[in-house]
Amino acid sequence: MKVLVIGGGAREHALCRSLSLDPDVTALHCAPGNAGIAEVAELHPVDQLDGAAVAALATELGAGLVVVGPEAPLVAGVADAVRAAGIPVFGPSREAAQLEGSKAFAKDVMAGAGVPTARSYVCTTPEEIDEALDAFGAPYVVKDDGLAAGKGVVVTEDIEQARAHALACDRVVIEEFLDGPEVSLFAITDGTTVLPLQPAQDFKRALDGDQGPNTGGMGAYSPLPWADPKLVDEVMETVLQPTVDELRRRGTPFSGLLYAGLAITGRGVRVIEFNARFGDPETQVVLARLRTPLAGVLLHAANGTLADQPPLRWSDEAAVTVVVASHNYPGTPRTGDPIEGLAEVAEKDAPHAYVLHAGTRRDGDAIVSAGGRVLSVTATGTDLTEARERAYAAVGRIRLDGSQHRTDIAEKAARDARAAQAARG
């Protein structure tokens, strides 16, 4: 099978890495890709928001499967254009992708499906905004209704900051604050059958101790030793399957990757948000643990035959990923700085630790930064403690002027898991 992956971030590098290890994949292409993806796939220039251009490239390459990575092409209808060309595609239609493209649409679907979520108001005027902020009180949760690359949500005790963010949006969802730890759970679906993956937890704030502004994600880990063993089954029953059934009932079947962002509250599991694609950086750790070859699973989803997929096989190992971001991220990042130490990681840390590229490009013989999140350093180990040690050892070899990373990814979970293990003797 020839596979074409659309996108150019660390999520797409993780997908390409897994697909490159699949014996059924005879040729791997990525458009537009990045400097790291170029090591495992052939790169092609394409406007990833141009459905006709993506479909034409897939046709020209003779692709047997197209995997659309980011949300913007999905919301732009790229998957529809590829399907219309008769090529299997992993990714929802433009209509179904509104589950991520519009927070208000997602709330409406959840209401129809009886999915537990935060109470909310959809606001379009300053008066509605003030009423909603007053109704819920602090901490204020304000979400841009549209796509915002992971930066459209403000959670703050400061009402003026909350109001300013709300007024800057054309349409905004203001909702009650959900307490408790957050969990990301991905599920692959063909619109009928739902196949959950292993849960992960990511770290949205820029700085250690969950301080600083929200980002697209600064790191992640899997598995979650603290989570209820029945969590996945519960979310399947109360969230994932009802959502897929509701979208099919509405005539907008969802085929692709359904991502549920969850809060484990004192009142039970609540949905914070849905995404219509693999999450970044959670994909990096989830795929690091997946043992089932990836291409066949994605093709089953694309062809509507997911019920034929045997149960997924998973490694018992833990995985941790640490994002190395550029100077000033999540503000306007500085780019063009050379990245050193990548060969050192490949030589000294493989196969337990490796680097997935996000915002990079080749400049002559050098690889330089080309975005806010530059690299995802990913490692596996027998437990979270070992995976963390390996990830941070590899991070320590990388040199990028002005770069930043969190030092506490999975730290509490690893410490708590070790303490629980010691208590058991």
GROMACS .gro file of C-alpha atoms in nm:
model
  425
    1MET     CA    1   0.000   0.000   0.000
    2LYS     CA    2   0.117   0.349  -0.088
    3VAL     CA    3   0.027   0.601   0.183
    4LEU     CA    4   0.017   0.982   0.164
    5VAL     CA    5   0.015   1.177   0.492
    6ILE     CA    6  -0.098   1.541   0.486
    7GLY     CA    7   0.066   1.781   0.733
    8GLY     CA    8   0.406   1.879   0.862
    9GLY     CA    9   0.418   1.867   1.242
   10ALA     CA   10   0.534   1.626   1.511
   11ARG     CA   11   0.196   1.449   1.495
   12GLU     CA   12   0.256   1.376   1.127
   13HIS     CA   13   0.614   1.268   1.200
   14ALA     CA   14   0.479   1.023   1.461
   15LEU     CA   15   0.225   0.893   1.208
   16CYS     CA   16   0.491   0.862   0.937
   17ARG     CA   17   0.729   0.687   1.176
   18SER     CA   18   0.465   0.427   1.265
   19LEU     CA   19   0.361   0.383   0.902
   20SER     CA   20   0.726   0.345   0.794
   21LEU     CA   21   0.756   0.049   1.035
   22ASP     CA   22   0.446  -0.120   0.887
   23PRO     CA   23   0.547  -0.403   0.648
   24ASP     CA   24   0.230  -0.345   0.440
   25VAL     CA   25   0.339   0.009   0.349
   26THR     CA   26   0.538  -0.013   0.026
   27ALA     CA   27   0.581   0.363  -0.028
   28LEU     CA   28   0.534   0.654   0.213
   29HIS     CA   29   0.476   1.013   0.106
   30CYS     CA   30   0.410   1.330   0.307
   31ALA     CA   31   0.298   1.676   0.200
   32PRO     CA   32   0.441   1.918   0.290
   33GLY     CA   33   0.630   1.738   0.571
   34ASN     CA   34   0.937   1.869   0.754
   35ALA     CA   35   1.310   1.802   0.786
   36GLY     CA   36   1.259   1.499   1.012
   37ILE     CA   37   0.978   1.340   0.812
   38ALA     CA   38   1.207   1.355   0.507
   39GLU     CA   39   1.411   1.074   0.666
   40VAL     CA   40   1.119   0.827   0.647
   41ALA     CA   41   0.895   0.961   0.368
   42GLU     CA   42   0.922   1.132   0.029
   43LEU     CA   43   0.812   1.496   0.062
   44HIS     CA   44   0.592   1.689  -0.179
   45PRO     CA   45   0.502   2.059  -0.181
   46VAL     CA   46   0.126   2.112  -0.159
   47ASP     CA   47  -0.120   2.362  -0.018
   48GLN     CA   48  -0.269   2.136   0.246
   49LEU     CA   49  -0.591   2.342   0.255
   50ASP     CA   50  -0.649   2.290  -0.120
   51GLY     CA   51  -0.860   1.976  -0.154
   52ALA     CA   52  -0.825   1.961  -0.533
   53ALA     CA   53  -0.444   1.986  -0.508
   54VAL     CA   54  -0.426   1.715  -0.241
   55ALA     CA   55  -0.656   1.485  -0.441
   56ALA     CA   56  -0.451   1.544  -0.756
   57LEU     CA   57  -0.127   1.460  -0.571
   58ALA     CA   58  -0.280   1.143  -0.422
   59THR     CA   59  -0.400   1.037  -0.768
   60GLU     CA   60  -0.061   1.110  -0.925
   61LEU     CA   61   0.116   0.903  -0.657
   62GLY     CA   62  -0.130   0.615  -0.685
   63ALA     CA   63  -0.198   0.638  -0.312
   64GLY     CA   64  -0.408   0.359  -0.162
   65LEU     CA   65  -0.467   0.562   0.155
   66VAL     CA   66  -0.452   0.932   0.243
   67VAL     CA   67  -0.417   1.029   0.610
   68VAL     CA   68  -0.508   1.392   0.688
   69GLY     CA   69  -0.321   1.501   1.001
   70PRO     CA   70  -0.418   1.859   1.100
   71GLU     CA   71  -0.762   2.001   1.172
   72ALA     CA   72  -0.757   2.295   0.928
   73PRO     CA   73  -0.753   2.078   0.610
   74LEU     CA   74  -1.035   1.864   0.753
   75VAL     CA   75  -1.251   2.167   0.830
   76ALA     CA   76  -1.166   2.296   0.479
   77GLY     CA   77  -1.309   1.977   0.325
   78VAL     CA   78  -0.986   1.817   0.202
   79ALA     CA   79  -1.103   1.467   0.297
   80ASP     CA   80  -1.419   1.519   0.088
   81ALA     CA   81  -1.211   1.606  -0.220
   82VAL     CA   82  -0.995   1.295  -0.178
   83ARG     CA   83  -1.302   1.073  -0.131
   84ALA     CA   84  -1.461   1.224  -0.441
   85ALA     CA   85  -1.148   1.115  -0.632
   86GLY     CA   86  -1.218   0.756  -0.525
   87ILE     CA   87  -0.924   0.727  -0.285
   88PRO     CA   88  -0.968   0.592   0.070
   89VAL     CA   89  -0.903   0.870   0.321
   90PHE     CA   90  -0.862   0.867   0.698
   91GLY     CA   91  -1.029   1.182   0.822
   92PRO     CA   92  -1.384   1.314   0.859
   93SER     CA   93  -1.584   1.516   0.608
   94ARG     CA   94  -1.604   1.894   0.627
   95GLU     CA   95  -1.948   1.868   0.793
   96ALA     CA   96  -1.841   1.609   1.052
   97ALA     CA   97  -1.518   1.800   1.124
   98GLN     CA   98  -1.734   2.084   1.257
   99LEU     CA   99  -1.721   1.881   1.578
  100GLU     CA  100  -1.383   2.053   1.618
  101GLY     CA  101  -1.438   2.348   1.386
  102SER     CA  102  -1.725   2.486   1.594
  103LYS     CA  103  -1.748   2.458   1.972
  104ALA     CA  104  -2.118   2.549   1.946
  105PHE     CA  105  -2.183   2.263   1.700
  106ALA     CA  106  -2.002   2.021   1.932
  107LYS     CA  107  -2.218   2.133   2.227
  108ASP     CA  108  -2.532   2.079   2.017
  109VAL     CA  109  -2.420   1.728   1.919
  110MET     CA  110  -2.338   1.644   2.282
  111ALA     CA  111  -2.683   1.763   2.389
  112GLY     CA  112  -2.846   1.544   2.126
  113ALA     CA  113  -2.633   1.244   2.223
  114GLY     CA  114  -2.677   1.289   2.599
  115VAL     CA  115  -2.299   1.325   2.645
  116PRO     CA  116  -2.192   1.471   2.983
  117THR     CA  117  -2.021   1.808   2.942
  118ALA     CA  118  -1.993   2.150   3.104
  119ARG     CA  119  -2.293   2.383   3.108
  120SER     CA  120  -2.231   2.661   2.858
  121TYR     CA  121  -2.359   2.966   2.673
  122VAL     CA  122  -2.290   3.061   2.310
  123CYS     CA  123  -2.238   3.437   2.293
  124THR     CA  124  -2.216   3.686   2.006
  125THR     CA  125  -2.271   4.023   2.178
  126PRO     CA  126  -2.097   4.205   2.464
  127GLU     CA  127  -2.421   4.186   2.666
  128GLU     CA  128  -2.441   3.805   2.627
  129ILE     CA  129  -2.073   3.776   2.720
  130ASP     CA  130  -2.118   3.975   3.042
  131GLU     CA  131  -2.428   3.774   3.137
  132ALA     CA  132  -2.248   3.442   3.084
  133LEU     CA  133  -1.936   3.546   3.276
  134ASP     CA  134  -2.154   3.666   3.561
  135ALA     CA  135  -2.360   3.344   3.560
  136PHE     CA  136  -2.062   3.111   3.598
  137GLY     CA  137  -1.816   3.322   3.797
  138ALA     CA  138  -1.443   3.250   3.834
  139PRO     CA  139  -1.247   3.066   3.718
  140TYR     CA  140  -1.372   3.179   3.377
  141VAL     CA  141  -1.355   2.942   3.078
  142VAL     CA  142  -1.376   3.125   2.743
  143LYS     CA  143  -1.346   2.940   2.412
  144ASP     CA  144  -1.323   3.083   2.062
  145ASP     CA  145  -1.594   2.902   1.864
  146GLY     CA  146  -1.364   2.842   1.567
  147LEU     CA  147  -1.023   2.685   1.509
  148ALA     CA  148  -0.736   2.850   1.696
  149ALA     CA  149  -0.448   2.598   1.678
  150GLY     CA  150  -0.488   2.497   2.041
  151LYS     CA  151  -0.468   2.857   2.165
  152GLY     CA  152  -0.833   2.964   2.152
  153VAL     CA  153  -0.915   2.880   2.514
  154VAL     CA  154  -0.854   3.110   2.810
  155VAL     CA  155  -0.901   2.985   3.166
  156THR     CA  156  -0.851   3.267   3.414
  157GLU     CA  157  -0.954   3.416   3.749
  158ASP     CA  158  -0.929   3.763   3.590
  159ILE     CA  159  -1.266   3.877   3.456
  160GLU     CA  160  -1.109   4.152   3.244
  161GLN     CA  161  -0.880   3.900   3.072
  162ALA     CA  162  -1.177   3.670   3.016
  163ARG     CA  163  -1.388   3.954   2.874
  164ALA     CA  164  -1.108   4.075   2.645
  165HIS     CA  165  -1.060   3.726   2.497
  166ALA     CA  166  -1.435   3.685   2.449
  167LEU     CA  167  -1.471   4.023   2.275
  168ALA     CA  168  -1.187   3.935   2.038
  169CYS     CA  169  -1.384   3.635   1.906
  170ASP     CA  170  -1.668   3.656   1.652
  171ARG     CA  171  -1.860   3.388   1.841
  172VAL     CA  172  -1.757   3.252   2.178
  173VAL     CA  173  -1.855   2.966   2.408
  174ILE     CA  174  -1.841   3.050   2.780
  175GLU     CA  175  -1.879   2.755   3.013
  176GLU     CA  176  -1.851   2.638   3.371
  177PHE     CA  177  -1.507   2.539   3.497
  178LEU     CA  178  -1.452   2.163   3.528
  179ASP     CA  179  -1.232   2.050   3.815
  180GLY     CA  180  -1.018   1.737   3.819
  181PRO     CA  181  -0.738   1.591   3.605
  182GLU     CA  182  -0.765   1.600   3.227
  183VAL     CA  183  -0.735   1.296   3.001
  184SER     CA  184  -0.710   1.264   2.623
  185LEU     CA  185  -0.873   0.957   2.471
  186PHE     CA  186  -0.852   0.891   2.097
  187ALA     CA  187  -1.083   0.657   1.909
  188ILE     CA  188  -1.065   0.537   1.550
  189THR     CA  189  -1.407   0.509   1.389
  190ASP     CA  190  -1.561   0.433   1.051
  191GLY     CA  191  -1.884   0.608   1.144
  192THR     CA  192  -2.038   0.302   1.309
  193THR     CA  193  -1.775   0.094   1.486
  194VAL     CA  194  -1.560   0.274   1.746
  195LEU     CA  195  -1.214   0.146   1.842
  196PRO     CA  196  -1.060   0.328   2.141
  197LEU     CA  197  -0.685   0.375   2.177
  198GLN     CA  198  -0.495   0.403   2.507
  199PRO     CA  199  -0.551   0.721   2.712
  200ALA     CA  200  -0.284   0.987   2.752
  201GLN     CA  201  -0.240   1.311   2.944
  202ASP     CA  202  -0.092   1.626   2.796
  203PHE     CA  203   0.039   1.949   2.951
  204LYS     CA  204  -0.113   2.266   2.802
  205ARG     CA  205   0.056   2.539   3.005
  206ALA     CA  206   0.391   2.674   2.889
  207LEU     CA  207   0.575   2.659   3.222
  208ASP     CA  208   0.649   2.409   3.498
  209GLY     CA  209   0.380   2.361   3.760
  210ASP     CA  210   0.109   2.434   3.501
  211GLN     CA  211   0.194   2.805   3.502
  212GLY     CA  212   0.205   3.045   3.209
  213PRO     CA  213  -0.016   3.076   2.901
  214ASN     CA  214  -0.199   2.795   2.724
  215THR     CA  215  -0.007   2.635   2.438
  216GLY     CA  216  -0.070   2.366   2.180
  217GLY     CA  217   0.086   2.123   2.430
  218MET     CA  218   0.429   2.098   2.594
  219GLY     CA  219   0.448   1.723   2.657
  220ALA     CA  220   0.248   1.407   2.724
  221TYR     CA  221   0.265   1.060   2.873
  222SER     CA  222   0.089   0.724   2.856
  223PRO     CA  223  -0.034   0.506   3.025
  224LEU     CA  224  -0.207   0.677   3.318
  225PRO     CA  225  -0.128   0.464   3.624
  226TRP     CA  226  -0.368   0.670   3.839
  227ALA     CA  227  -0.671   0.630   3.612
  228ASP     CA  228  -0.960   0.394   3.685
  229PRO     CA  229  -0.906   0.071   3.484
  230LYS     CA  230  -1.269   0.101   3.368
  231LEU     CA  231  -1.219   0.456   3.232
  232VAL     CA  232  -1.194   0.359   2.864
  233ASP     CA  233  -1.504   0.139   2.880
  234GLU     CA  234  -1.698   0.417   3.055
  235VAL     CA  235  -1.597   0.680   2.800
  236MET     CA  236  -1.683   0.443   2.515
  237GLU     CA  237  -2.031   0.392   2.657
  238THR     CA  238  -2.113   0.748   2.764
  239VAL     CA  239  -1.917   0.963   2.517
  240LEU     CA  240  -1.759   0.807   2.209
  241GLN     CA  241  -2.024   0.565   2.082
  242PRO     CA  242  -2.318   0.801   2.152
  243THR     CA  243  -2.140   1.084   1.967
  244VAL     CA  244  -2.065   0.869   1.663
  245ASP     CA  245  -2.425   0.739   1.665
  246GLU     CA  246  -2.568   1.092   1.691
  247LEU     CA  247  -2.360   1.222   1.400
  248ARG     CA  248  -2.467   0.925   1.186
  249ARG     CA  249  -2.832   0.989   1.284
  250ARG     CA  250  -2.793   1.352   1.168
  251GLY     CA  251  -2.668   1.237   0.828
  252THR     CA  252  -2.310   1.355   0.894
  253PRO     CA  253  -2.129   1.028   0.975
  254PHE     CA  254  -1.788   1.078   1.138
  255SER     CA  255  -1.511   0.862   0.993
  256GLY     CA  256  -1.155   0.910   1.116
  257LEU     CA  257  -1.006   0.998   1.454
  258LEU     CA  258  -1.242   1.119   1.725
  259TYR     CA  259  -1.049   1.281   2.010
  260ALA     CA  260  -1.226   1.336   2.340
  261GLY     CA  261  -1.067   1.582   2.582
  262LEU     CA  262  -1.204   1.481   2.922
  263ALA     CA  263  -1.211   1.611   3.279
  264ILE     CA  264  -1.236   1.351   3.554
  265THR     CA  265  -1.450   1.557   3.793
  266GLY     CA  266  -1.598   1.481   4.133
  267ARG     CA  267  -1.929   1.428   3.949
  268GLY     CA  268  -1.780   1.188   3.694
  269VAL     CA  269  -1.633   1.216   3.345
  270ARG     CA  270  -1.716   1.534   3.151
  271VAL     CA  271  -1.618   1.626   2.794
  272ILE     CA  272  -1.411   1.944   2.771
  273GLU     CA  273  -1.384   1.938   2.392
  274PHE     CA  274  -1.382   1.718   2.085
  275ASN     CA  275  -1.117   1.722   1.816
  276ALA     CA  276  -1.148   1.565   1.472
  277ARG     CA  277  -0.790   1.438   1.441
  278PHE     CA  278  -0.499   1.291   1.634
  279GLY     CA  279  -0.385   1.524   1.914
  280ASP     CA  280  -0.035   1.667   1.935
  281PRO     CA  281   0.164   1.580   2.152
  282GLU     CA  282  -0.048   1.284   2.276
  283THR     CA  283  -0.012   1.101   1.943
  284GLN     CA  284   0.361   1.078   1.999
  285VAL     CA  285   0.319   0.868   2.317
  286VAL     CA  286   0.012   0.669   2.210
  287LEU     CA  287   0.172   0.551   1.886
  288ALA     CA  288   0.498   0.476   2.071
  289ARG     CA  289   0.303   0.208   2.261
  290LEU     CA  290   0.090   0.070   1.973
  291ARG     CA  291   0.214  -0.268   1.850
  292THR     CA  292  -0.054  -0.336   1.586
  293PRO     CA  293   0.063  -0.215   1.240
  294LEU     CA  294  -0.107   0.119   1.181
  295ALA     CA  295  -0.189   0.129   0.809
  296GLY     CA  296  -0.441  -0.155   0.813
  297VAL     CA  297  -0.633  -0.003   1.106
  298LEU     CA  298  -0.661   0.335   0.932
  299LEU     CA  299  -0.760   0.169   0.603
  300HIS     CA  300  -1.038  -0.027   0.776
  301ALA     CA  301  -1.173   0.303   0.913
  302ALA     CA  302  -1.151   0.468   0.571
  303ASN     CA  303  -1.330   0.174   0.402
  304GLY     CA  304  -1.605   0.130   0.661
  305THR     CA  305  -1.480  -0.215   0.765
  306LEU     CA  306  -1.350  -0.140   1.115
  307ALA     CA  307  -1.564  -0.420   1.261
  308ASP     CA  308  -1.323  -0.661   1.084
  309GLN     CA  309  -1.021  -0.519   1.272
  310PRO     CA  310  -0.879  -0.762   1.534
  311PRO     CA  311  -0.820  -0.620   1.886
  312LEU     CA  312  -0.529  -0.378   1.903
  313ARG     CA  313  -0.204  -0.492   2.065
  314TRP     CA  314  -0.023  -0.259   2.305
  315SER     CA  315   0.318  -0.250   2.469
  316ASP     CA  316   0.328  -0.267   2.848
  317GLU     CA  317   0.596   0.002   2.841
  318ALA     CA  318   0.538   0.366   2.930
  319ALA     CA  319   0.604   0.656   2.692
  320VAL     CA  320   0.687   1.022   2.761
  321THR     CA  321   0.730   1.306   2.513
  322VAL     CA  322   0.882   1.647   2.591
  323VAL     CA  323   0.828   1.939   2.354
  324VAL     CA  324   1.125   2.165   2.280
  325ALA     CA  325   0.980   2.503   2.182
  326SER     CA  326   1.138   2.809   2.031
  327HIS     CA  327   1.215   3.138   2.202
  328ASN     CA  328   0.898   3.335   2.292
  329TYR     CA  329   0.651   3.046   2.226
  330PRO     CA  330   0.348   3.060   2.244
  331GLY     CA  331   0.393   3.421   2.135
  332THR     CA  332   0.545   3.497   1.794
  333PRO     CA  333   0.829   3.244   1.779
  334ARG     CA  334   1.182   3.313   1.668
  335THR     CA  335   1.276   3.090   1.373
  336GLY     CA  336   1.583   3.012   1.164
  337ASP     CA  337   1.803   2.905   1.457
  338PRO     CA  338   2.023   2.599   1.391
  339ILE     CA  339   1.940   2.279   1.582
  340GLU     CA  340   2.236   2.073   1.700
  341GLY     CA  341   2.262   1.738   1.878
  342LEU     CA  342   2.012   1.541   1.669
  343ALA     CA  343   2.276   1.296   1.543
  344GLU     CA  344   2.399   1.254   1.899
  345VAL     CA  345   2.051   1.149   2.015
  346ALA     CA  346   2.020   0.903   1.726
  347GLU     CA  347   2.361   0.756   1.811
  348LYS     CA  348   2.337   0.740   2.190
  349ASP     CA  349   1.967   0.711   2.280
  350ALA     CA  350   1.804   0.499   2.008
  351PRO     CA  351   1.593   0.291   2.005
  352HIS     CA  352   1.450   0.392   2.344
  353ALA     CA  353   1.446   0.766   2.270
  354TYR     CA  354   1.406   0.949   1.943
  355VAL     CA  355   1.325   1.295   1.809
  356LEU     CA  356   1.007   1.379   1.619
  357HIS     CA  357   1.025   1.703   1.425
  358ALA     CA  358   0.752   1.968   1.441
  359GLY     CA  359   0.866   2.313   1.326
  360THR     CA  360   1.188   2.238   1.136
  361ARG     CA  361   1.328   2.283   0.787
  362ARG     CA  362   1.653   2.206   0.612
  363ASP     CA  363   1.881   2.500   0.534
  364GLY     CA  364   2.173   2.365   0.331
  365ASP     CA  365   2.342   2.108   0.553
  366ALA     CA  366   2.179   2.242   0.868
  367ILE     CA  367   1.839   2.180   1.023
  368VAL     CA  368   1.687   2.500   1.159
  369SER     CA  369   1.380   2.595   1.362
  370ALA     CA  370   1.072   2.689   1.161
  371GLY     CA  371   0.790   2.718   1.414
  372GLY     CA  372   0.684   2.753   1.777
  373ARG     CA  373   0.697   2.390   1.881
  374VAL     CA  374   1.017   2.267   1.721
  375LEU     CA  375   1.074   1.908   1.838
  376SER     CA  376   0.901   1.635   2.038
  377VAL     CA  377   1.159   1.420   2.217
  378THR     CA  378   0.990   1.086   2.281
  379ALA     CA  379   1.111   0.793   2.492
  380THR     CA  380   0.983   0.459   2.619
  381GLY     CA  381   1.074   0.267   2.933
  382THR     CA  382   0.957  -0.007   3.166
  383ASP     CA  383   0.772   0.259   3.366
  384LEU     CA  384   0.715   0.636   3.358
  385THR     CA  385   1.027   0.701   3.568
  386GLU     CA  386   1.255   0.528   3.317
  387ALA     CA  387   1.076   0.682   3.018
  388ARG     CA  388   1.114   1.031   3.174
  389GLU     CA  389   1.484   0.976   3.243
  390ARG     CA  390   1.545   0.868   2.885
  391ALA     CA  391   1.341   1.154   2.737
  392TYR     CA  392   1.517   1.421   2.941
  393ALA     CA  393   1.861   1.270   2.876
  394ALA     CA  394   1.790   1.309   2.503
  395VAL     CA  395   1.653   1.662   2.550
  396GLY     CA  396   1.981   1.747   2.724
  397ARG     CA  397   2.178   1.666   2.408
  398ILE     CA  398   1.981   1.910   2.190
  399ARG     CA  399   2.110   2.260   2.143
  400LEU     CA  400   1.877   2.531   2.010
  401ASP     CA  401   1.947   2.891   2.107
  402GLY     CA  402   1.673   3.039   2.325
  403SER     CA  403   1.472   2.716   2.333
  404GLN     CA  404   1.245   2.625   2.623
  405HIS     CA  405   1.089   2.307   2.760
  406ARG     CA  406   0.905   2.198   3.070
  407THR     CA  407   1.105   1.991   3.319
  408ASP     CA  408   0.808   1.832   3.495
  409ILE     CA  409   0.634   1.629   3.223
  410ALA     CA  410   0.488   1.312   3.386
  411GLU     CA  411   0.685   1.388   3.704
  412LYS     CA  412   0.393   1.362   3.949
  413ALA     CA  413   0.245   1.053   3.778
  414ALA     CA  414   0.584   0.879   3.784
  415ARG     CA  415   0.641   0.968   4.150
  416ASP     CA  416   0.292   0.854   4.253
  417ALA     CA  417   0.324   0.529   4.058
  418ARG     CA  418   0.658   0.453   4.227
  419ALA     CA  419   0.508   0.529   4.569
  420ALA     CA  420   0.210   0.301   4.501
  421GLN     CA  421   0.443   0.026   4.386
  422ALA     CA  422   0.656   0.063   4.703
  423ALA     CA  423   0.341   0.048   4.919
  424ARG     CA  424   0.244  -0.279   4.753
  425GLY     CA  425   0.590  -0.413   4.842
   0.00000   0.00000   0.00000
